[in-house]
DNA sequence: CTGTATCCCTGAGGATACTG
DNA sequence: CAGTATCCTCAGGGATACAG
């Protein structure tokens, strides 16, 4: 498929096709999805491995995120009927294709986070882009 | 800078460097940032143009998003001291570099949203990855 | 036109306890 | 081990009114 950029000229803001952005945001914009996908990028993992590999994630969120990803066909869930239950999660090809795009974003972050941090620090001093600081006494 | 992938081998989940993912998510994972950036991708726009081009955004959110992007050096704000005030927002080079990565994600969405939609529909019928449906009478 | 200031509500998501 | 079921908090963000 053609690039979104090709679909519409360079000097026209996307009319309502911001839906693409919305769509990708709804899918990966939540707190854990990208993390789970990137963690599974290297190798299939079981539930407990995922929880251990993703510091701070709760059972509730891990389960929910995995379900959503499975629904969308980004990963597969395989349960082995063993004596201590074992369930493995693995990215599908579709999931890996998302991972590529995600890595591009990660690369961007890696390449520019210093620059951004210093910009932010500079704005701090200048007052640029800062939320209006409380001046004077509060209203009440 | 080298790719994140190059930094660590292919068969090792990122130890704690999920921070890259977190970082990019914290910056663009909110509801409007990507939309504003992509809207400014084509050309500089003024406040009212942005609001018109991004259906559903409130003044509050537009202002806040613009401030954050300005703080991080992703766009510039230029106020013209005219009789009806005019303020133009324009992406910086840094902002445009982000846009490239964002477009990659949009391309991914454009290329795969059909596949994902049908996967989701299929799961719907199969019951795969679905939240447990209420069975029987509620607890109370 | 370009924002600020408030109020308020929803829902993402954390903590905890329980189950097959 | 691999989840479910509940409860509850808190902050993102919408609506509205006001200001330079």
mmCIF file of C-alpha atoms (C1' of nucleotides) in Angstrom:
data_model
loop_
_atom_site.group_PDB
_atom_site.id
_atom_site.type_symbol
_atom_site.label_atom_id
_atom_site.label_comp_id
_atom_site.label_asym_id
_atom_site.label_seq_id
_atom_site.Cartn_x
_atom_site.Cartn_y
_atom_site.Cartn_z
ATOM 1 C CA UNK A 1 0.000 0.000 0.000
ATOM 2 C CA UNK A 2 1.103 3.515 -0.728
ATOM 3 C CA UNK A 3 2.431 5.758 1.981
ATOM 4 C CA UNK A 4 -0.115 7.903 3.723
ATOM 5 C CA UNK A 5 1.944 10.803 2.548
ATOM 6 C CA UNK A 6 1.527 9.798 -1.050
ATOM 7 C CA UNK A 7 -2.200 9.506 -0.648
ATOM 8 C CA UNK A 8 -2.624 13.211 -0.066
ATOM 9 C CA UNK A 9 -0.503 16.098 -1.265
ATOM 10 C CA UNK A 10 2.191 17.636 0.886
ATOM 11 C CA UNK A 11 0.442 20.960 1.368
ATOM 12 C CA UNK A 12 -2.911 19.698 2.545
ATOM 13 C CA UNK A 13 -3.585 18.836 6.149
ATOM 14 C CA UNK A 14 -5.358 15.474 6.308
ATOM 15 C CA UNK A 15 -9.008 16.315 6.183
ATOM 16 C CA UNK A 16 -10.489 13.681 8.452
ATOM 17 C CA UNK A 17 -7.924 10.972 7.904
ATOM 18 C CA UNK A 18 -6.387 11.830 11.175
ATOM 19 C CA UNK A 19 -8.263 8.611 11.840
ATOM 20 C CA UNK A 20 -5.018 6.797 11.014
ATOM 21 C CA UNK A 21 -3.289 8.587 13.832
ATOM 22 C CA UNK A 22 -6.216 8.018 16.145
ATOM 23 C CA UNK A 23 -6.228 4.374 15.219
ATOM 24 C CA UNK A 24 -2.595 3.767 15.955
ATOM 25 C CA UNK A 25 -2.896 5.749 19.141
ATOM 26 C CA UNK A 26 -5.883 3.798 20.313
ATOM 27 C CA UNK A 27 -3.974 0.618 19.665
ATOM 28 C CA UNK A 28 -0.558 1.381 21.110
ATOM 29 C CA UNK A 29 -1.052 4.654 22.947
ATOM 30 C CA UNK A 30 -1.983 3.045 26.230
ATOM 31 C CA UNK A 31 0.463 2.562 29.028
ATOM 32 C CA UNK A 32 1.635 -1.000 28.396
ATOM 33 C CA UNK A 33 0.993 -2.218 24.856
ATOM 34 C CA UNK A 34 4.232 -1.023 23.296
ATOM 35 C CA UNK A 35 6.158 -2.366 26.229
ATOM 36 C CA UNK A 36 4.617 -5.810 25.948
ATOM 37 C CA UNK A 37 5.170 -5.918 22.199
ATOM 38 C CA UNK A 38 8.786 -4.861 22.478
ATOM 39 C CA UNK A 39 9.390 -7.350 25.265
ATOM 40 C CA UNK A 40 8.024 -10.149 23.130
ATOM 41 C CA UNK A 41 10.119 -8.953 20.210
ATOM 42 C CA UNK A 42 13.107 -11.021 21.178
ATOM 43 C CA UNK A 43 11.433 -14.310 21.983
ATOM 44 C CA UNK A 44 8.195 -15.933 23.082
ATOM 45 C CA UNK A 45 7.624 -15.595 26.778
ATOM 46 C CA UNK A 46 5.239 -16.945 29.360
ATOM 47 C CA UNK A 47 2.966 -14.920 31.539
ATOM 48 C CA UNK A 48 5.236 -14.796 34.558
ATOM 49 C CA UNK A 49 8.270 -13.956 32.434
ATOM 50 C CA UNK A 50 6.427 -11.031 30.958
ATOM 51 C CA UNK A 51 5.428 -9.781 34.348
ATOM 52 C CA UNK A 52 9.007 -10.063 35.521
ATOM 53 C CA UNK A 53 10.376 -8.376 32.393
ATOM 54 C CA UNK A 54 8.022 -5.420 32.619
ATOM 55 C CA UNK A 55 8.605 -3.727 35.941
ATOM 56 C CA UNK A 56 5.532 -2.129 37.411
ATOM 57 C CA UNK A 57 2.871 -3.855 35.368
ATOM 58 C CA UNK A 58 -0.021 -5.318 37.330
ATOM 59 C CA UNK A 59 -1.656 -8.653 36.649
ATOM 60 C CA UNK A 60 -4.803 -6.886 35.620
ATOM 61 C CA UNK A 61 -3.059 -4.733 33.037
ATOM 62 C CA UNK A 62 -0.840 -7.508 31.721
ATOM 63 C CA UNK A 63 -3.806 -9.786 31.180
ATOM 64 C CA UNK A 64 -5.870 -7.065 29.594
ATOM 65 C CA UNK A 65 -3.095 -5.945 27.281
ATOM 66 C CA UNK A 66 -2.369 -9.506 26.183
ATOM 67 C CA UNK A 67 -6.032 -10.100 25.446
ATOM 68 C CA UNK A 68 -6.308 -7.018 23.312
ATOM 69 C CA UNK A 69 -3.174 -7.910 21.392
ATOM 70 C CA UNK A 70 -4.446 -11.424 20.869
ATOM 71 C CA UNK A 71 -7.800 -10.134 19.653
ATOM 72 C CA UNK A 72 -6.074 -7.966 17.092
ATOM 73 C CA UNK A 73 -3.923 -10.831 15.919
ATOM 74 C CA UNK A 74 -0.662 -9.276 17.051
ATOM 75 C CA UNK A 75 0.284 -12.210 19.202
ATOM 76 C CA UNK A 76 -0.716 -15.802 19.827
ATOM 77 C CA UNK A 77 -1.493 -17.425 23.125
ATOM 78 C CA UNK A 78 -0.529 -21.065 23.573
ATOM 79 C CA UNK A 79 -1.560 -22.933 26.690
ATOM 80 C CA UNK A 80 0.207 -26.205 27.468
ATOM 81 C CA UNK A 81 -1.925 -28.615 29.479
ATOM 82 C CA UNK A 82 0.807 -29.454 31.929
ATOM 83 C CA UNK A 83 0.912 -30.043 35.599
ATOM 84 C CA UNK A 84 2.081 -26.574 36.436
ATOM 85 C CA UNK A 85 0.143 -24.651 33.814
ATOM 86 C CA UNK A 86 2.294 -22.976 31.205
ATOM 87 C CA UNK A 87 1.151 -20.343 28.723
ATOM 88 C CA UNK A 88 3.351 -18.850 26.079
ATOM 89 C CA UNK A 89 2.836 -15.624 24.200
ATOM 90 C CA UNK A 90 4.484 -15.007 20.868
ATOM 91 C CA UNK A 91 4.281 -12.211 18.342
ATOM 92 C CA UNK A 92 2.667 -12.990 15.012
ATOM 93 C CA UNK A 93 4.109 -11.644 11.775
ATOM 94 C CA UNK A 94 1.670 -8.793 12.113
ATOM 95 C CA UNK A 95 2.933 -8.136 15.603
ATOM 96 C CA UNK A 96 6.502 -8.117 14.393
ATOM 97 C CA UNK A 97 5.623 -5.639 11.676
ATOM 98 C CA UNK A 98 4.289 -3.330 14.367
ATOM 99 C CA UNK A 99 7.442 -3.867 16.340
ATOM 100 C CA UNK A 100 9.477 -2.511 13.424
ATOM 101 C CA UNK A 101 7.531 0.724 13.471
ATOM 102 C CA UNK A 102 7.810 0.866 17.229
ATOM 103 C CA UNK A 103 11.548 0.443 17.037
ATOM 104 C CA UNK A 104 11.699 3.374 14.653
ATOM 105 C CA UNK A 105 10.013 5.473 17.301
ATOM 106 C CA UNK A 106 12.392 4.150 19.925
ATOM 107 C CA UNK A 107 15.301 5.052 17.684
ATOM 108 C CA UNK A 108 13.901 8.534 17.336
ATOM 109 C CA UNK A 109 13.670 8.825 21.106
ATOM 110 C CA UNK A 110 17.175 7.513 21.542
ATOM 111 C CA UNK A 111 18.536 9.915 18.960
ATOM 112 C CA UNK A 112 16.815 13.025 20.230
ATOM 113 C CA UNK A 113 16.037 12.733 23.894
ATOM 114 C CA UNK A 114 19.132 14.667 24.844
ATOM 115 C CA UNK A 115 18.181 17.485 22.541
ATOM 116 C CA UNK A 116 14.662 17.499 23.892
ATOM 117 C CA UNK A 117 15.807 17.443 27.477
ATOM 118 C CA UNK A 118 18.060 20.438 26.936
ATOM 119 C CA UNK A 119 15.320 22.297 25.069
ATOM 120 C CA UNK A 120 13.039 21.702 27.977
ATOM 121 C CA UNK A 121 15.636 22.830 30.456
ATOM 122 C CA UNK A 122 16.232 25.986 28.448
ATOM 123 C CA UNK A 123 12.510 26.726 28.305
ATOM 124 C CA UNK A 124 12.461 26.284 32.040
ATOM 125 C CA UNK A 125 14.767 29.251 32.467
ATOM 126 C CA UNK A 126 13.289 31.342 29.693
ATOM 127 C CA UNK A 127 9.742 30.671 30.733
ATOM 128 C CA UNK A 128 8.908 29.597 27.190
ATOM 129 C CA UNK A 129 5.998 27.270 26.872
ATOM 130 C CA UNK A 130 5.578 27.171 30.602
ATOM 131 C CA UNK A 131 2.274 26.880 32.376
ATOM 132 C CA UNK A 132 1.477 30.208 33.926
ATOM 133 C CA UNK A 133 2.991 30.234 37.382
ATOM 134 C CA UNK A 134 0.829 31.275 40.266
ATOM 135 C CA UNK A 135 1.304 34.981 40.847
ATOM 136 C CA UNK A 136 0.081 36.742 43.941
ATOM 137 C CA UNK A 137 -2.315 35.284 46.448
ATOM 138 C CA UNK A 138 -4.698 32.507 45.555
ATOM 139 C CA UNK A 139 -8.262 33.520 44.735
ATOM 140 C CA UNK A 140 -9.659 32.452 48.062
ATOM 141 C CA UNK B 1 23.328 7.400 16.827
ATOM 142 C CA UNK B 2 23.104 3.643 16.437
ATOM 143 C CA UNK B 3 19.794 1.895 16.306
ATOM 144 C CA UNK B 4 18.398 0.741 19.607
ATOM 145 C CA UNK B 5 18.410 -2.680 18.083
ATOM 146 C CA UNK B 6 22.120 -2.504 17.441
ATOM 147 C CA UNK B 7 22.757 -1.472 20.991
ATOM 148 C CA UNK B 8 21.527 -4.774 22.350
ATOM 149 C CA UNK B 9 21.506 -8.180 20.722
ATOM 150 C CA UNK B 10 18.443 -9.532 18.961
ATOM 151 C CA UNK B 11 17.722 -12.292 21.451
ATOM 152 C CA UNK B 12 17.740 -10.255 24.622
ATOM 153 C CA UNK B 13 14.737 -8.370 25.873
ATOM 154 C CA UNK B 14 15.749 -4.811 26.783
ATOM 155 C CA UNK B 15 16.675 -4.996 30.423
ATOM 156 C CA UNK B 16 15.457 -1.690 31.736
ATOM 157 C CA UNK B 17 15.796 0.386 28.591
ATOM 158 C CA UNK B 18 12.114 0.168 28.092
ATOM 159 C CA UNK B 19 12.658 3.747 29.204
ATOM 160 C CA UNK B 20 12.956 4.641 25.517
ATOM 161 C CA UNK B 21 9.478 3.343 24.916
ATOM 162 C CA UNK B 22 8.170 5.056 28.015
ATOM 163 C CA UNK B 23 9.786 8.280 26.941
ATOM 164 C CA UNK B 24 8.258 8.360 23.499
ATOM 165 C CA UNK B 25 4.909 7.337 24.934
ATOM 166 C CA UNK B 26 4.975 10.067 27.521
ATOM 167 C CA UNK B 27 5.688 12.555 24.789
ATOM 168 C CA UNK B 28 3.298 11.517 22.055
ATOM 169 C CA UNK B 29 1.026 9.003 23.740
ATOM 170 C CA UNK B 30 -1.518 11.558 24.857
ATOM 171 C CA UNK B 31 -4.705 12.218 23.012
ATOM 172 C CA UNK B 32 -3.702 15.165 20.823
ATOM 173 C CA UNK B 33 0.062 15.536 20.387
ATOM 174 C CA UNK B 34 0.469 13.350 17.339
ATOM 175 C CA UNK B 35 -2.529 14.963 15.752
ATOM 176 C CA UNK B 36 -1.151 18.459 16.248
ATOM 177 C CA UNK B 37 2.265 17.472 14.945
ATOM 178 C CA UNK B 38 0.853 15.787 11.874
ATOM 179 C CA UNK B 39 -1.432 18.724 11.189
ATOM 180 C CA UNK B 40 1.524 21.086 11.298
ATOM 181 C CA UNK B 41 3.474 18.778 9.055
ATOM 182 C CA UNK B 42 2.208 20.344 5.879
ATOM 183 C CA UNK B 43 2.580 24.008 6.752
ATOM 184 C CA UNK B 44 2.692 26.509 9.599
ATOM 185 C CA UNK B 45 -0.738 27.252 10.991
ATOM 186 C CA UNK B 46 -2.290 29.691 13.401
ATOM 187 C CA UNK B 47 -4.177 28.834 16.502
ATOM 188 C CA UNK B 48 -7.638 29.019 14.975
ATOM 189 C CA UNK B 49 -6.558 27.031 11.931
ATOM 190 C CA UNK B 50 -5.282 24.286 14.157
ATOM 191 C CA UNK B 51 -8.487 24.206 16.115
ATOM 192 C CA UNK B 52 -10.470 24.008 12.894
ATOM 193 C CA UNK B 53 -8.205 21.325 11.427
ATOM 194 C CA UNK B 54 -8.415 19.094 14.469
ATOM 195 C CA UNK B 55 -12.047 18.245 15.034
ATOM 196 C CA UNK B 56 -12.966 17.759 18.645
ATOM 197 C CA UNK B 57 -9.995 19.407 20.319
ATOM 198 C CA UNK B 58 -10.814 21.904 23.028
ATOM 199 C CA UNK B 59 -9.066 25.229 23.523
ATOM 200 C CA UNK B 60 -7.668 23.950 26.760
ATOM 201 C CA UNK B 61 -6.110 20.882 25.189
ATOM 202 C CA UNK B 62 -4.857 22.676 22.099
ATOM 203 C CA UNK B 63 -3.116 25.310 24.178
ATOM 204 C CA UNK B 64 -1.647 22.765 26.554
ATOM 205 C CA UNK B 65 -0.404 20.521 23.754
ATOM 206 C CA UNK B 66 1.168 23.444 21.911
ATOM 207 C CA UNK B 67 2.934 24.582 25.063
ATOM 208 C CA UNK B 68 4.394 21.174 25.703
ATOM 209 C CA UNK B 69 5.582 20.864 22.126
ATOM 210 C CA UNK B 70 7.118 24.310 22.293
ATOM 211 C CA UNK B 71 8.866 23.466 25.547
ATOM 212 C CA UNK B 72 10.399 20.399 23.981
ATOM 213 C CA UNK B 73 11.540 22.366 20.952
ATOM 214 C CA UNK B 74 9.320 20.510 18.518
ATOM 215 C CA UNK B 75 7.638 23.645 17.285
ATOM 216 C CA UNK B 76 8.024 27.398 17.403
ATOM 217 C CA UNK B 77 5.428 29.938 18.376
ATOM 218 C CA UNK B 78 5.493 33.291 16.608
ATOM 219 C CA UNK B 79 3.177 36.062 17.739
ATOM 220 C CA UNK B 80 2.631 38.994 15.393
ATOM 221 C CA UNK B 81 1.734 42.203 17.190
ATOM 222 C CA UNK B 82 -1.108 43.054 14.877
ATOM 223 C CA UNK B 83 -4.498 44.514 15.381
ATOM 224 C CA UNK B 84 -6.277 41.212 15.339
ATOM 225 C CA UNK B 85 -3.669 39.128 17.128
ATOM 226 C CA UNK B 86 -2.074 36.453 14.993
ATOM 227 C CA UNK B 87 0.049 33.575 16.239
ATOM 228 C CA UNK B 88 1.682 31.040 14.025
ATOM 229 C CA UNK B 89 2.947 27.623 14.974
ATOM 230 C CA UNK B 90 5.543 25.826 12.921
ATOM 231 C CA UNK B 91 7.403 22.579 13.322
ATOM 232 C CA UNK B 92 11.119 22.781 13.978
ATOM 233 C CA UNK B 93 13.548 20.369 12.326
ATOM 234 C CA UNK B 94 13.267 18.289 15.441
ATOM 235 C CA UNK B 95 9.517 18.317 15.128
ATOM 236 C CA UNK B 96 9.730 17.228 11.522
ATOM 237 C CA UNK B 97 12.027 14.376 12.460
ATOM 238 C CA UNK B 98 9.364 13.179 14.847
ATOM 239 C CA UNK B 99 6.787 13.534 12.132
ATOM 240 C CA UNK B 100 8.750 11.109 9.983
ATOM 241 C CA UNK B 101 8.574 8.459 12.654
ATOM 242 C CA UNK B 102 4.919 9.218 13.199
ATOM 243 C CA UNK B 103 4.191 8.829 9.508
ATOM 244 C CA UNK B 104 5.833 5.416 9.637
ATOM 245 C CA UNK B 105 3.340 4.455 12.298
ATOM 246 C CA UNK B 106 0.500 5.905 10.266
ATOM 247 C CA UNK B 107 1.696 3.910 7.280
ATOM 248 C CA UNK B 108 1.686 0.801 9.408
ATOM 249 C CA UNK B 109 -1.865 1.524 10.485
ATOM 250 C CA UNK B 110 -2.941 2.195 6.930
ATOM 251 C CA UNK B 111 -1.337 -1.007 5.716
ATOM 252 C CA UNK B 112 -2.695 -3.282 8.396
ATOM 253 C CA UNK B 113 -5.903 -1.889 9.807
ATOM 254 C CA UNK B 114 -7.993 -4.105 7.558
ATOM 255 C CA UNK B 115 -6.138 -7.172 8.703
ATOM 256 C CA UNK B 116 -6.513 -6.123 12.301
ATOM 257 C CA UNK B 117 -10.192 -5.375 11.949
ATOM 258 C CA UNK B 118 -10.872 -8.801 10.485
ATOM 259 C CA UNK B 119 -8.774 -10.476 13.166
ATOM 260 C CA UNK B 120 -10.801 -8.680 15.763
ATOM 261 C CA UNK B 121 -14.065 -9.634 14.108
ATOM 262 C CA UNK B 122 -12.953 -13.252 13.948
ATOM 263 C CA UNK B 123 -12.017 -13.225 17.632
ATOM 264 C CA UNK B 124 -15.429 -11.804 18.316
ATOM 265 C CA UNK B 125 -17.037 -14.971 16.986
ATOM 266 C CA UNK B 126 -14.471 -17.368 18.351
ATOM 267 C CA UNK B 127 -14.395 -15.767 21.750
ATOM 268 C CA UNK B 128 -10.607 -15.512 21.564
ATOM 269 C CA UNK B 129 -9.054 -12.789 23.655
ATOM 270 C CA UNK B 130 -12.444 -11.605 24.748
ATOM 271 C CA UNK B 131 -13.203 -10.225 28.166
ATOM 272 C CA UNK B 132 -15.140 -12.812 30.076
ATOM 273 C CA UNK B 133 -18.795 -12.308 29.248
ATOM 274 C CA UNK B 134 -21.224 -12.186 32.101
ATOM 275 C CA UNK B 135 -22.583 -15.712 32.588
ATOM 276 C CA UNK B 136 -25.603 -16.422 34.686
ATOM 277 C CA UNK B 137 -27.024 -14.014 37.204
ATOM 278 C CA UNK B 138 -24.935 -11.176 38.655
ATOM 279 C CA UNK B 139 -23.489 -11.764 42.099
ATOM 280 C CA UNK B 140 -26.020 -9.601 43.828
ATOM 281 C "C1'" DC C 1 -8.293 36.166 17.716
ATOM 282 C "C1'" DT C 2 -5.719 33.867 21.258
ATOM 283 C "C1'" DG C 3 -5.762 32.310 24.998
ATOM 284 C "C1'" DT C 4 -6.898 31.548 30.950
ATOM 285 C "C1'" DA C 5 -9.366 29.984 34.828
ATOM 286 C "C1'" DT C 6 -12.670 26.643 36.972
ATOM 287 C "C1'" DC C 7 -15.551 23.066 37.598
ATOM 288 C "C1'" DC C 8 -16.503 18.477 37.021
ATOM 289 C "C1'" DC C 9 -16.818 13.829 35.353
ATOM 290 C "C1'" DT C 10 -15.196 9.638 33.266
ATOM 291 C "C1'" DG C 11 -12.381 5.819 32.851
ATOM 292 C "C1'" DA C 12 -7.515 4.013 32.824
ATOM 293 C "C1'" DG C 13 -5.277 1.619 35.747
ATOM 294 C "C1'" DG C 14 -3.210 0.272 40.718
ATOM 295 C "C1'" DA C 15 -4.017 -2.698 45.040
ATOM 296 C "C1'" DT C 16 -5.787 -6.533 46.891
ATOM 297 C "C1'" DA C 17 -8.079 -10.879 47.499
ATOM 298 C "C1'" DC C 18 -9.625 -15.026 45.473
ATOM 299 C "C1'" DT C 19 -9.816 -19.343 41.953
ATOM 300 C "C1'" DG C 20 -8.866 -23.403 38.674
ATOM 301 C "C1'" DC D 1 1.252 -20.774 37.506
ATOM 302 C "C1'" DA D 2 -2.050 -18.021 35.277
ATOM 303 C "C1'" DG D 3 -5.316 -15.674 35.660
ATOM 304 C "C1'" DT D 4 -10.496 -13.215 37.749
ATOM 305 C "C1'" DA D 5 -13.156 -10.237 40.425
ATOM 306 C "C1'" DT D 6 -13.683 -5.835 43.033
ATOM 307 C "C1'" DC D 7 -12.888 -1.695 44.823
ATOM 308 C "C1'" DC D 8 -10.980 2.829 44.552
ATOM 309 C "C1'" DT D 9 -8.003 6.596 43.290
ATOM 310 C "C1'" DC D 10 -6.458 10.170 40.456
ATOM 311 C "C1'" DA D 11 -5.463 12.737 36.618
ATOM 312 C "C1'" DG D 12 -6.691 13.509 31.606
ATOM 313 C "C1'" DG D 13 -9.464 16.126 29.500
ATOM 314 C "C1'" DG D 14 -14.404 18.188 28.174
ATOM 315 C "C1'" DA D 15 -17.599 22.321 29.005
ATOM 316 C "C1'" DT D 16 -18.062 26.722 30.090
ATOM 317 C "C1'" DA D 17 -17.138 31.394 31.313
ATOM 318 C "C1'" DC D 18 -13.976 35.081 31.222
ATOM 319 C "C1'" DA D 19 -9.783 38.204 29.654
ATOM 320 C "C1'" DG D 20 -6.093 40.877 26.841
#
